[in-house]
Amino acid sequence: MGRGRAPCCAKVGLNRGSWTPQEDMRLIAYIQKHGHANWRALPKQAGLLRCGKSCRLRWINYLRPDLKRGNFTADEEDTIIKLHGLLGNKWSKIASCLPGRTDNEIKNVWNTHLKKRVSQREKPGDTKKKGKAADASDDADAHSPSSSASSSTTTAANNNNSGDTAGEQCGTSKEPENVDVSFFEQDIDISDMLVDAPTEAPLVAAPMPPSPCSSSSLTTTTCVGAVSDELLDLPEIDIEPDIWSIIDGYGGDEPGDGDATVPCTASPGEEGAEWWVENLEKELGLWGPMDESLAHPDPPGQVCYPGPLTETEGDPVSTYFQSGPTASPLQEIASPAVLS
DNA sequence: AAGTACCGCAACCGCCGGAAA
DNA sequence: TTTTCCGGCGGTTGCGGTACT
């Protein structure tokens, strides 16, 4: 106020590109302890050389404990197709119906798989081959490889302005026309569900321990509350500076040096979180025998996870998520329950 | 076996809307 | 009421991996 609007993030001196395990751990550690009330300030407070947006994105799309990793199920894909027909490129809305899935993920899946599938369905005679053929036809529609997304995108954007009426954006974009919107209206009033939060209640009610929310859009609404309950409810503990130095000292190239610092979050009733962090640490190669001094960097009451150190030199993070740490609980409440 | 093309995923960018001061 | 800030959303891009020639 009064000092002009600061740029979203000063781009100087900030890290960009892929996140390192250390950065991930820092972010996780910080959020586990303090939540993410202020994304803008978070990186600074957490000692991350990232902009707030980047942190938020990383958390929402990748580090969140309740993410369901792995391939989309047929049901999920079907749901996406239908919802896309109904909502257009409202990825966050769609994501809100698919617990454990992020808008980004859904967007990617749509652009890489589902769009082709849908367009092929619309063009039965188009059953030439796969892959390239599909792409070709797809591109032909879109005029350019990457604009395939933007073509419908633009449309959707335009329609945003004209209202949220589901399905109207489908007019210009190629796929949606086929989608039987009535399908939803018959089974359930998804439009209503999607318009606002209420929908999410049942979804978020999943027994997911540290789960702040189940989708990025939930982040906007439900998530805040959820976080308050499960993460932000943490006692105001200032992370010891050592923790950060420990995290830094973890030295990704030295598995044995792994630090489990991560906040072996000691928050009350956070076994789930602990379990999750443990898993993450394991996969990051941070879980395991560590320096004595590192072993107890945490404030009293915190639980650390000394244990076998897994050798995860390759890409620990991706390895971790491929194995899908939190898939089970969420799957039980997967989309179909709501949508069909 | 090597090279090339394609695919998929993660991350970045810019804009918009809501909230707070 | 206006201005500023922040979070969120959707679109786009770049990189790494995989498949094909």
Short mmCIF file of C-alpha atoms (C1' of nucleotides) in Angstrom, two decimals:
data_model
loop_
_atom_site.label_atom_id
_atom_site.label_comp_id
_atom_site.label_asym_id
_atom_site.label_seq_id
_atom_site.Cartn_x
_atom_site.Cartn_y
_atom_site.Cartn_z
CA MET A 1 0.00 0.00 0.00
CA GLY A 2 1.37 3.12 -1.08
CA ARG A 3 4.51 1.51 -2.28
CA GLY A 4 3.37 0.23 -5.52
CA ARG A 5 2.91 -3.29 -6.48
CA ALA A 6 5.89 -5.46 -6.17
CA PRO A 7 6.53 -7.84 -8.98
CA CYS A 8 5.17 -11.26 -8.41
CA CYS A 9 8.61 -12.45 -7.80
CA ALA A 10 11.88 -10.86 -8.30
CA LYS A 11 13.42 -13.03 -10.87
CA VAL A 12 16.89 -12.24 -9.89
CA GLY A 13 18.66 -14.63 -7.68
CA LEU A 14 15.90 -17.12 -7.64
CA ASN A 15 16.23 -20.71 -8.60
CA ARG A 16 14.27 -21.91 -11.52
CA GLY A 17 13.62 -25.16 -13.20
CA SER A 18 13.40 -28.48 -11.55
CA TRP A 19 13.22 -28.70 -7.85
CA THR A 20 15.95 -30.42 -5.98
CA PRO A 21 15.24 -32.86 -3.18
CA GLN A 22 16.65 -30.36 -0.77
CA GLU A 23 14.25 -27.74 -1.90
CA ASP A 24 11.41 -30.16 -1.70
CA MET A 25 12.32 -31.07 1.79
CA ARG A 26 12.56 -27.50 2.82
CA LEU A 27 9.23 -26.74 1.43
CA ILE A 28 7.63 -29.75 2.98
CA ALA A 29 9.26 -29.08 6.26
CA TYR A 30 8.10 -25.55 6.32
CA ILE A 31 4.57 -26.28 5.33
CA GLN A 32 4.30 -29.13 7.74
CA LYS A 33 5.15 -26.76 10.49
CA HIS A 34 3.63 -23.54 9.45
CA GLY A 35 1.22 -24.30 6.76
CA HIS A 36 1.07 -22.06 3.78
CA ALA A 37 -0.78 -19.05 4.86
CA ASN A 38 1.31 -16.76 2.77
CA TRP A 39 2.87 -18.14 -0.31
CA ARG A 40 4.64 -14.97 -1.09
CA ALA A 41 6.47 -14.88 2.16
CA LEU A 42 6.91 -18.58 2.39
CA PRO A 43 10.04 -19.00 0.31
CA LYS A 44 11.80 -16.32 2.22
CA GLN A 45 10.84 -17.75 5.54
CA ALA A 46 11.64 -21.22 4.46
CA GLY A 47 14.92 -20.18 3.04
CA LEU A 48 14.03 -21.14 -0.44
CA LEU A 49 15.32 -19.31 -3.43
CA ARG A 50 12.07 -19.67 -5.23
CA CYS A 51 9.20 -17.41 -5.85
CA GLY A 52 6.02 -17.99 -3.94
CA LYS A 53 4.20 -19.10 -6.97
CA SER A 54 6.74 -21.67 -7.72
CA CYS A 55 6.49 -23.01 -4.21
CA ARG A 56 2.77 -23.11 -4.36
CA LEU A 57 2.82 -24.91 -7.63
CA ARG A 58 5.34 -27.39 -6.44
CA TRP A 59 3.33 -28.12 -3.38
CA ILE A 60 0.02 -28.38 -5.07
CA ASN A 61 1.13 -30.34 -8.04
CA TYR A 62 3.74 -32.52 -6.58
CA LEU A 63 4.39 -32.51 -2.90
CA ARG A 64 0.95 -32.46 -1.44
CA PRO A 65 0.48 -35.58 0.59
CA ASP A 66 -2.88 -36.47 -0.75
CA LEU A 67 -1.91 -36.62 -4.33
CA LYS A 68 -2.82 -39.71 -6.13
CA ARG A 69 -0.06 -40.60 -8.48
CA GLY A 70 0.04 -43.01 -11.28
CA ASN A 71 -2.06 -43.60 -14.28
CA PHE A 72 -5.55 -42.34 -14.50
CA THR A 73 -8.15 -45.02 -14.21
CA ALA A 74 -10.67 -45.53 -16.91
CA ASP A 75 -13.25 -44.02 -14.65
CA GLU A 76 -11.17 -40.98 -14.07
CA GLU A 77 -10.52 -40.53 -17.72
CA ASP A 78 -14.14 -40.92 -18.49
CA THR A 79 -14.96 -38.41 -15.86
CA ILE A 80 -12.52 -35.95 -17.26
CA ILE A 81 -13.90 -36.31 -20.72
CA LYS A 82 -17.40 -35.76 -19.52
CA LEU A 83 -16.54 -32.90 -17.29
CA HIS A 84 -14.53 -31.30 -19.98
CA GLY A 85 -17.50 -31.49 -22.21
CA LEU A 86 -19.49 -29.87 -19.50
CA LEU A 87 -17.06 -27.30 -18.29
CA GLY A 88 -14.50 -26.83 -20.97
CA ASN A 89 -11.00 -26.08 -19.87
CA LYS A 90 -11.94 -25.47 -16.30
CA TRP A 91 -9.23 -27.71 -15.07
CA SER A 92 -9.51 -26.73 -11.49
CA LYS A 93 -13.20 -27.45 -11.47
CA ILE A 94 -12.61 -30.77 -13.06
CA ALA A 95 -9.87 -31.48 -10.61
CA SER A 96 -12.18 -30.77 -7.76
CA CYS A 97 -14.16 -33.79 -8.82
CA LEU A 98 -11.15 -35.99 -8.95
CA PRO A 99 -9.67 -36.19 -5.53
CA GLY A 100 -5.96 -36.57 -5.56
CA ARG A 101 -5.59 -35.20 -9.02
CA THR A 102 -4.36 -31.77 -9.82
CA ASP A 103 -5.57 -29.42 -12.44
CA ASN A 104 -2.18 -29.47 -14.03
CA GLU A 105 -2.17 -33.21 -14.20
CA ILE A 106 -5.63 -33.32 -15.64
CA LYS A 107 -4.73 -30.69 -18.13
CA ASN A 108 -1.75 -32.70 -19.24
CA VAL A 109 -3.72 -35.87 -19.51
CA TRP A 110 -6.34 -34.16 -21.51
CA ASN A 111 -3.89 -32.60 -23.87
CA THR A 112 -1.88 -35.73 -24.35
CA HIS A 113 -4.42 -38.51 -24.29
CA LEU A 114 -8.01 -37.67 -23.89
CA LYS A 115 -8.28 -34.99 -26.46
CA LYS A 116 -7.08 -37.36 -29.09
CA ARG A 117 -9.39 -40.02 -27.91
CA VAL A 118 -12.35 -37.76 -28.00
CA SER A 119 -11.53 -36.38 -31.36
CA GLN A 120 -11.16 -39.87 -32.69
CA ARG A 121 -14.51 -40.81 -31.33
CA GLU A 122 -15.93 -37.92 -33.17
CA LYS A 123 -14.32 -39.02 -36.33
CA PRO A 124 -14.99 -42.69 -36.59
CA GLY A 125 -13.50 -42.84 -40.03
CA ASP A 126 -10.37 -41.54 -38.60
CA THR A 127 -9.26 -44.84 -37.26
CA LYS A 128 -6.14 -44.92 -39.31
CA LYS A 129 -3.44 -45.70 -36.95
CA LYS A 130 -2.44 -44.43 -33.65
CA GLY A 131 -0.08 -41.88 -32.35
CA LYS A 132 1.09 -39.92 -35.26
CA ALA A 133 -2.06 -40.34 -37.19
CA ALA A 134 -4.07 -39.18 -34.31
CA ASP A 135 -1.77 -36.33 -33.75
CA ALA A 136 -1.89 -35.37 -37.32
CA SER A 137 -5.61 -35.21 -37.40
CA ASP A 138 -5.56 -33.45 -34.17
CA ASP A 139 -3.11 -30.93 -35.34
CA ALA A 140 -4.96 -30.45 -38.50
CA ASP A 141 -7.82 -29.27 -36.43
CA ALA A 142 -5.74 -27.08 -34.35
CA HIS A 143 -3.46 -25.66 -36.97
CA SER A 144 -0.46 -26.05 -34.84
CA PRO A 145 0.90 -28.60 -32.50
CA SER A 146 0.69 -26.63 -29.37
CA SER A 147 -2.27 -24.66 -30.35
CA SER A 148 -4.36 -27.73 -30.13
CA ALA A 149 -4.70 -26.84 -26.55
CA SER A 150 -4.98 -23.21 -27.09
CA SER A 151 -7.64 -23.53 -29.68
CA SER A 152 -10.07 -24.86 -27.22
CA THR A 153 -8.47 -22.82 -24.61
CA THR A 154 -9.19 -19.61 -26.25
CA THR A 155 -12.69 -20.63 -26.65
CA ALA A 156 -13.06 -21.57 -23.09
CA ALA A 157 -11.54 -18.35 -22.03
CA ASN A 158 -13.97 -16.42 -24.06
CA ASN A 159 -16.77 -18.29 -22.60
CA ASN A 160 -15.58 -17.63 -19.20
CA ASN A 161 -16.46 -14.10 -19.73
CA SER A 162 -19.81 -14.90 -21.01
CA GLY A 163 -20.61 -16.93 -18.03
CA ASP A 164 -19.87 -20.22 -16.53
CA THR A 165 -22.62 -21.96 -18.22
CA ALA A 166 -21.37 -25.39 -18.69
CA GLY A 167 -20.85 -26.64 -22.12
CA GLU A 168 -21.23 -23.49 -24.01
CA GLN A 169 -17.61 -23.24 -24.77
CA CYS A 170 -17.90 -26.50 -26.48
CA GLY A 171 -19.29 -24.85 -29.47
CA THR A 172 -16.07 -23.83 -31.00
CA SER A 173 -13.78 -26.33 -29.60
CA LYS A 174 -13.98 -29.54 -31.42
CA GLU A 175 -14.60 -32.20 -28.87
CA PRO A 176 -17.25 -31.14 -26.45
CA GLU A 177 -20.15 -31.08 -28.80
CA ASN A 178 -20.38 -34.77 -28.58
CA VAL A 179 -20.44 -34.90 -24.92
CA ASP A 180 -23.73 -35.65 -23.54
CA VAL A 181 -24.20 -33.07 -20.92
CA SER A 182 -27.53 -34.40 -20.05
CA PHE A 183 -25.76 -37.35 -18.69
CA PHE A 184 -24.80 -35.32 -15.71
CA GLU A 185 -28.04 -33.65 -15.28
CA GLN A 186 -29.69 -36.96 -15.06
CA ASP A 187 -27.42 -38.55 -12.62
CA ILE A 188 -26.45 -35.68 -10.56
CA ASP A 189 -26.39 -32.00 -10.80
CA ILE A 190 -22.77 -31.63 -11.35
CA SER A 191 -23.11 -28.12 -12.46
CA ASP A 192 -24.21 -27.26 -9.02
CA MET A 193 -21.58 -29.32 -7.50
CA LEU A 194 -18.96 -27.64 -9.46
CA VAL A 195 -20.05 -24.17 -9.04
CA ASP A 196 -19.02 -24.12 -5.54
CA ALA A 197 -17.53 -25.87 -2.72
CA PRO A 198 -20.30 -27.99 -1.37
CA THR A 199 -19.29 -30.75 -3.62
CA GLU A 200 -16.02 -31.04 -2.09
CA ALA A 201 -17.17 -31.85 1.31
CA PRO A 202 -17.64 -35.50 0.69
CA LEU A 203 -14.52 -35.71 -1.29
CA VAL A 204 -12.32 -34.04 1.14
CA ALA A 205 -13.74 -36.00 3.91
CA ALA A 206 -11.38 -38.69 2.88
CA PRO A 207 -9.49 -40.31 5.65
CA MET A 208 -6.34 -38.82 4.39
CA PRO A 209 -4.27 -37.89 7.33
CA PRO A 210 -2.33 -34.83 6.47
CA SER A 211 -4.37 -34.02 3.54
CA PRO A 212 -4.90 -30.36 3.19
CA CYS A 213 -7.14 -30.71 0.26
CA SER A 214 -7.71 -32.85 -2.65
CA SER A 215 -7.20 -30.61 -5.52
CA SER A 216 -5.81 -27.33 -6.39
CA SER A 217 -9.15 -25.78 -6.64
CA LEU A 218 -9.97 -27.05 -3.29
CA THR A 219 -7.01 -25.21 -2.22
CA THR A 220 -8.92 -22.16 -2.87
CA THR A 221 -11.89 -23.00 -0.89
CA THR A 222 -11.95 -26.04 1.20
CA CYS A 223 -8.31 -26.39 1.50
CA VAL A 224 -7.89 -23.45 3.69
CA GLY A 225 -10.10 -24.89 6.25
CA ALA A 226 -8.67 -28.29 5.90
CA VAL A 227 -5.26 -27.00 6.35
CA SER A 228 -6.28 -25.13 9.33
CA ASP A 229 -7.45 -28.31 10.84
CA GLU A 230 -4.67 -30.52 9.95
CA LEU A 231 -1.64 -28.56 9.20
CA LEU A 232 -1.97 -25.05 10.26
CA ASP A 233 -3.22 -26.15 13.52
CA LEU A 234 0.29 -26.82 14.44
CA PRO A 235 1.74 -25.08 17.36
CA GLU A 236 3.68 -22.04 16.51
CA ILE A 237 7.07 -23.48 16.45
CA ASP A 238 9.87 -21.67 14.93
CA ILE A 239 11.95 -23.94 12.92
CA GLU A 240 15.34 -24.05 14.35
CA PRO A 241 17.87 -22.57 12.08
CA ASP A 242 19.77 -25.78 12.45
CA ILE A 243 17.09 -27.58 10.68
CA TRP A 244 17.69 -25.62 7.62
CA SER A 245 21.35 -26.01 7.80
CA ILE A 246 20.80 -29.66 8.27
CA ILE A 247 18.58 -29.83 5.31
CA ASP A 248 21.16 -28.03 3.35
CA GLY A 249 23.75 -30.30 4.67
CA TYR A 250 21.88 -33.28 3.55
CA GLY A 251 23.95 -33.25 0.43
CA GLY A 252 21.96 -35.06 -2.11
CA ASP A 253 25.04 -36.68 -3.45
CA GLU A 254 25.76 -38.30 -0.19
CA PRO A 255 23.06 -40.66 0.69
CA GLY A 256 24.61 -41.53 3.93
CA ASP A 257 24.43 -37.99 4.94
CA GLY A 258 20.78 -38.03 4.64
CA ASP A 259 18.97 -35.92 7.04
CA ALA A 260 15.67 -36.67 8.29
CA THR A 261 15.27 -33.36 9.49
CA VAL A 262 12.33 -32.73 7.92
CA PRO A 263 10.39 -31.83 10.54
CA CYS A 264 9.63 -35.01 11.61
CA THR A 265 6.64 -33.08 12.23
CA ALA A 266 5.64 -33.31 15.68
CA SER A 267 2.38 -31.83 15.41
CA PRO A 268 -0.26 -33.40 17.46
CA GLY A 269 -2.10 -36.19 15.87
CA GLU A 270 -0.12 -36.14 12.77
CA GLU A 271 0.83 -39.70 12.45
CA GLY A 272 -0.36 -39.59 8.95
CA ALA A 273 1.83 -36.69 8.21
CA GLU A 274 4.71 -38.36 9.82
CA TRP A 275 4.14 -41.43 7.82
CA TRP A 276 3.98 -39.42 4.73
CA VAL A 277 7.06 -37.48 5.50
CA GLU A 278 8.78 -40.69 6.33
CA ASN A 279 7.89 -42.10 3.00
CA LEU A 280 9.02 -39.06 1.25
CA GLU A 281 12.23 -39.03 3.12
CA LYS A 282 12.83 -42.60 2.31
CA GLU A 283 12.37 -41.98 -1.29
CA LEU A 284 14.43 -38.90 -1.21
CA GLY A 285 17.16 -40.80 0.37
CA LEU A 286 16.89 -38.65 3.39
CA TRP A 287 15.56 -41.30 5.60
CA GLY A 288 18.05 -43.36 7.30
CA PRO A 289 21.09 -43.49 9.43
CA MET A 290 22.28 -40.08 9.98
CA ASP A 291 24.69 -38.15 11.86
CA GLU A 292 23.93 -38.14 15.49
CA SER A 293 23.87 -34.47 15.48
CA LEU A 294 21.47 -34.53 12.67
CA ALA A 295 19.36 -37.12 14.20
CA HIS A 296 17.89 -34.87 16.77
CA PRO A 297 17.60 -31.51 15.31
CA ASP A 298 14.04 -31.32 16.09
CA PRO A 299 12.26 -29.74 18.85
CA PRO A 300 11.10 -31.96 21.60
CA GLY A 301 8.37 -34.26 20.72
CA GLN A 302 9.29 -34.59 17.18
CA VAL A 303 9.65 -37.95 15.74
CA CYS A 304 12.51 -38.78 13.55
CA TYR A 305 12.93 -41.70 11.32
CA PRO A 306 16.24 -43.23 11.57
CA GLY A 307 16.27 -46.27 9.53
CA PRO A 308 17.66 -47.98 6.57
CA LEU A 309 18.78 -45.59 4.04
CA THR A 310 17.55 -46.35 0.68
CA GLU A 311 19.81 -45.75 -2.17
CA THR A 312 18.02 -43.35 -4.33
CA GLU A 313 20.57 -41.70 -6.37
CA GLY A 314 18.62 -41.63 -9.54
CA ASP A 315 15.58 -39.58 -9.14
CA PRO A 316 14.30 -40.11 -5.69
CA VAL A 317 11.48 -37.74 -6.01
CA SER A 318 10.00 -39.26 -9.06
CA THR A 319 10.60 -42.68 -7.71
CA TYR A 320 8.66 -41.77 -4.68
CA PHE A 321 5.74 -40.47 -6.52
CA GLN A 322 5.65 -43.25 -8.98
CA SER A 323 5.08 -45.57 -6.16
CA GLY A 324 2.16 -43.48 -5.14
CA PRO A 325 2.42 -42.96 -1.46
CA THR A 326 -1.06 -41.93 -0.81
CA ALA A 327 -3.03 -43.64 -3.37
CA SER A 328 -5.04 -45.94 -1.28
CA PRO A 329 -7.17 -43.74 0.85
CA LEU A 330 -8.05 -41.47 -1.94
CA GLN A 331 -8.88 -44.14 -4.34
CA GLU A 332 -11.64 -45.19 -2.15
CA ILE A 333 -13.35 -41.98 -2.71
CA ALA A 334 -12.38 -41.60 -6.26
CA SER A 335 -14.45 -39.72 -8.68
CA PRO A 336 -16.88 -42.38 -9.68
CA ALA A 337 -18.47 -42.20 -6.34
CA VAL A 338 -19.48 -38.72 -7.06
CA LEU A 339 -20.02 -38.77 -10.69
CA SER A 340 -21.78 -41.91 -11.41
"C1'" DA B 1 23.59 -49.54 -32.88
"C1'" DA B 2 22.79 -44.84 -33.82
"C1'" DG B 3 20.00 -41.12 -34.89
"C1'" DT B 4 15.58 -38.88 -35.10
"C1'" DA B 5 10.99 -37.90 -33.92
"C1'" DC B 6 7.44 -38.02 -30.75
"C1'" DC B 7 5.31 -38.05 -26.23
"C1'" DG B 8 4.55 -36.85 -21.50
"C1'" DC B 9 5.47 -34.32 -17.53
"C1'" DA B 10 6.87 -30.57 -14.72
"C1'" DA B 11 7.44 -25.90 -14.45
"C1'" DC B 12 6.89 -21.05 -15.86
"C1'" DC B 13 4.25 -17.05 -17.41
"C1'" DG B 14 0.70 -13.75 -17.54
"C1'" DC B 15 -3.89 -12.51 -16.37
"C1'" DC B 16 -7.90 -12.26 -13.38
"C1'" DG B 17 -10.69 -11.96 -9.31
"C1'" DG B 18 -11.19 -11.49 -4.44
"C1'" DA B 19 -9.66 -9.67 -0.08
"C1'" DA B 20 -7.54 -6.39 2.75
"C1'" DA B 21 -5.88 -1.88 3.99
"C1'" DT C 1 -14.32 3.86 -2.53
"C1'" DT C 2 -9.93 3.17 -4.27
"C1'" DT C 3 -5.64 1.01 -4.41
"C1'" DT C 4 -2.65 -2.72 -3.66
"C1'" DC C 5 -1.59 -7.38 -2.76
"C1'" DC C 6 -2.10 -12.21 -3.06
"C1'" DG C 7 -3.71 -16.52 -4.57
"C1'" DG C 8 -5.38 -19.10 -8.19
"C1'" DC C 9 -6.22 -20.47 -12.96
"C1'" DG C 10 -5.35 -21.60 -17.62
"C1'" DG C 11 -2.05 -21.66 -21.41
"C1'" DT C 12 2.42 -22.50 -23.00
"C1'" DT C 13 7.11 -24.09 -23.07
"C1'" DG C 14 11.26 -26.91 -22.27
"C1'" DC C 15 13.40 -31.08 -21.01
"C1'" DG C 16 13.91 -35.92 -20.48
"C1'" DG C 17 12.50 -40.39 -21.79
"C1'" DT C 18 10.80 -43.68 -25.12
"C1'" DA C 19 9.71 -45.56 -29.50
"C1'" DC C 20 10.54 -45.90 -34.18
"C1'" DT C 21 13.32 -45.87 -38.48
#
